[in-house]
Short mmCIF file of C-alpha atoms and ligand atoms in Angstrom, two decimals:
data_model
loop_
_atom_site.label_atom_id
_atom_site.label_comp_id
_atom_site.label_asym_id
_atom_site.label_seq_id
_atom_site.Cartn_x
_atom_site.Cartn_y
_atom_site.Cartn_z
CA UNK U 481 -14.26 40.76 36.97
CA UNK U 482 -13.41 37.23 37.79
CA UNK U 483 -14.54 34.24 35.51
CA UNK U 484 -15.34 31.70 38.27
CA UNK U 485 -17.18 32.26 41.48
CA UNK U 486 -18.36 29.02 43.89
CA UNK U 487 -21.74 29.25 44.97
CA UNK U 488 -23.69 26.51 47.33
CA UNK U 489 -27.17 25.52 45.89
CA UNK U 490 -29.81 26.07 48.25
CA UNK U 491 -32.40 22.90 49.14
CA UNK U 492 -34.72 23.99 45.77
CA UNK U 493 -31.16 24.23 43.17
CA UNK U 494 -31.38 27.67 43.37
CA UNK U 495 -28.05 29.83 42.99
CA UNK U 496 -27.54 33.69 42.83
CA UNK U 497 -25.74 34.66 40.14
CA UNK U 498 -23.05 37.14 41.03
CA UNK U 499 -24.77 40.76 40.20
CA UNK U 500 -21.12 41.67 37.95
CA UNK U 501 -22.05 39.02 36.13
CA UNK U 502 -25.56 39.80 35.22
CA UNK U 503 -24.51 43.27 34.85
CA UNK U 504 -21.57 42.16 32.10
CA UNK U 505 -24.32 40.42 30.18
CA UNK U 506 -26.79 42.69 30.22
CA UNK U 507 -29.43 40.27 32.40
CA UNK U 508 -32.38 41.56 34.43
CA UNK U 509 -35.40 40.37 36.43
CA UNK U 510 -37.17 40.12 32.87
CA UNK U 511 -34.34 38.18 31.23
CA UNK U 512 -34.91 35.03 30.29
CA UNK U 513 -32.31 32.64 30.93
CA UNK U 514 -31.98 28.93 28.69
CA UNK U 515 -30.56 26.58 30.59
CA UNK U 516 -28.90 23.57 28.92
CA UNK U 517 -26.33 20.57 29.95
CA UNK U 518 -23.77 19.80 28.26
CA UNK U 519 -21.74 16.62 29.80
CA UNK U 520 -21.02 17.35 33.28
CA UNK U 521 -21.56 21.24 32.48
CA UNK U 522 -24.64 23.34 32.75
CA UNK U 523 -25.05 26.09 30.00
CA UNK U 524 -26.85 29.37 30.74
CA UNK U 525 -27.38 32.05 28.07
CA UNK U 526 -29.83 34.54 27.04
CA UNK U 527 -32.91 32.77 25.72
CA UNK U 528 -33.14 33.60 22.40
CA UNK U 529 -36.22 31.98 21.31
CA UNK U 530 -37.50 30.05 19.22
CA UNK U 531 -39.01 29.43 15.23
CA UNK U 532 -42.96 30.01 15.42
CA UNK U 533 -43.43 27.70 12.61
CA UNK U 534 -40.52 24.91 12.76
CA UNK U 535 -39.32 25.12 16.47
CA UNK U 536 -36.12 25.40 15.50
CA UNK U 537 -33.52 27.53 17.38
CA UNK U 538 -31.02 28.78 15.00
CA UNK U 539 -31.19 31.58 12.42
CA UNK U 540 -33.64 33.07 14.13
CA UNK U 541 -34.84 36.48 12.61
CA UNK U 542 -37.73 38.73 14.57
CA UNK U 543 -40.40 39.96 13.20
CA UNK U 544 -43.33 41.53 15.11
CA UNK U 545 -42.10 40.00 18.49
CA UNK U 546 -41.86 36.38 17.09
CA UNK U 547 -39.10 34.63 15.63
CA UNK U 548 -38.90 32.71 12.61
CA UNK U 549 -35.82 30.84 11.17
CA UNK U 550 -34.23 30.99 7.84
CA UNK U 551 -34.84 27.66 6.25
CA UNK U 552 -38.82 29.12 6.83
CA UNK U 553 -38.37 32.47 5.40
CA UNK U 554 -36.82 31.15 2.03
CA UNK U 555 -39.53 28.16 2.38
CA UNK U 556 -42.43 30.70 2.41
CA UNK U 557 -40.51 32.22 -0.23
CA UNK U 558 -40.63 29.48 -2.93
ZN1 ZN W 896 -38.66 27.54 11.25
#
């Protein structure tokens, strides 16, 4: 599979994303996608949520559906 494709964004910044490559990463018409720029880059990857309680995005853990982060778990913990 190649890396790099070059796609033309239509008049609404839409782009397809090649099908190989939404097959590769597991991606459907339910999937969805975080999009986030870096510099001159755009970022897309598999939303993964967020903390209920904080917001945060990082050490997420599910738990009936919702996440929650670490630093909440060992807070509710205390
Ligand atoms: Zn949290």
């Amino acid at each position: 599979m190649k890396s790099e494709v070059v796609r033309k964004m239509d008049e609404l910044g839409r782009i397809v994303i090649p099908i190989e490559m939404r097959n590769a990463l597991g991606w459907d018409d339910e999937t969805k996608i975080s999009i986030s720029r870096q510099g001159e880059r755009l970022v897309l990857q598999t939303y993964q949520g967020s903390c209920f309680v904080c917001g945060s995005e990082e050490n997420l853990k599910q738990i009936h559906g919702k996440y929650i982060c670490r630093e909440c778990v060992d807070e509710l913990n205390r």
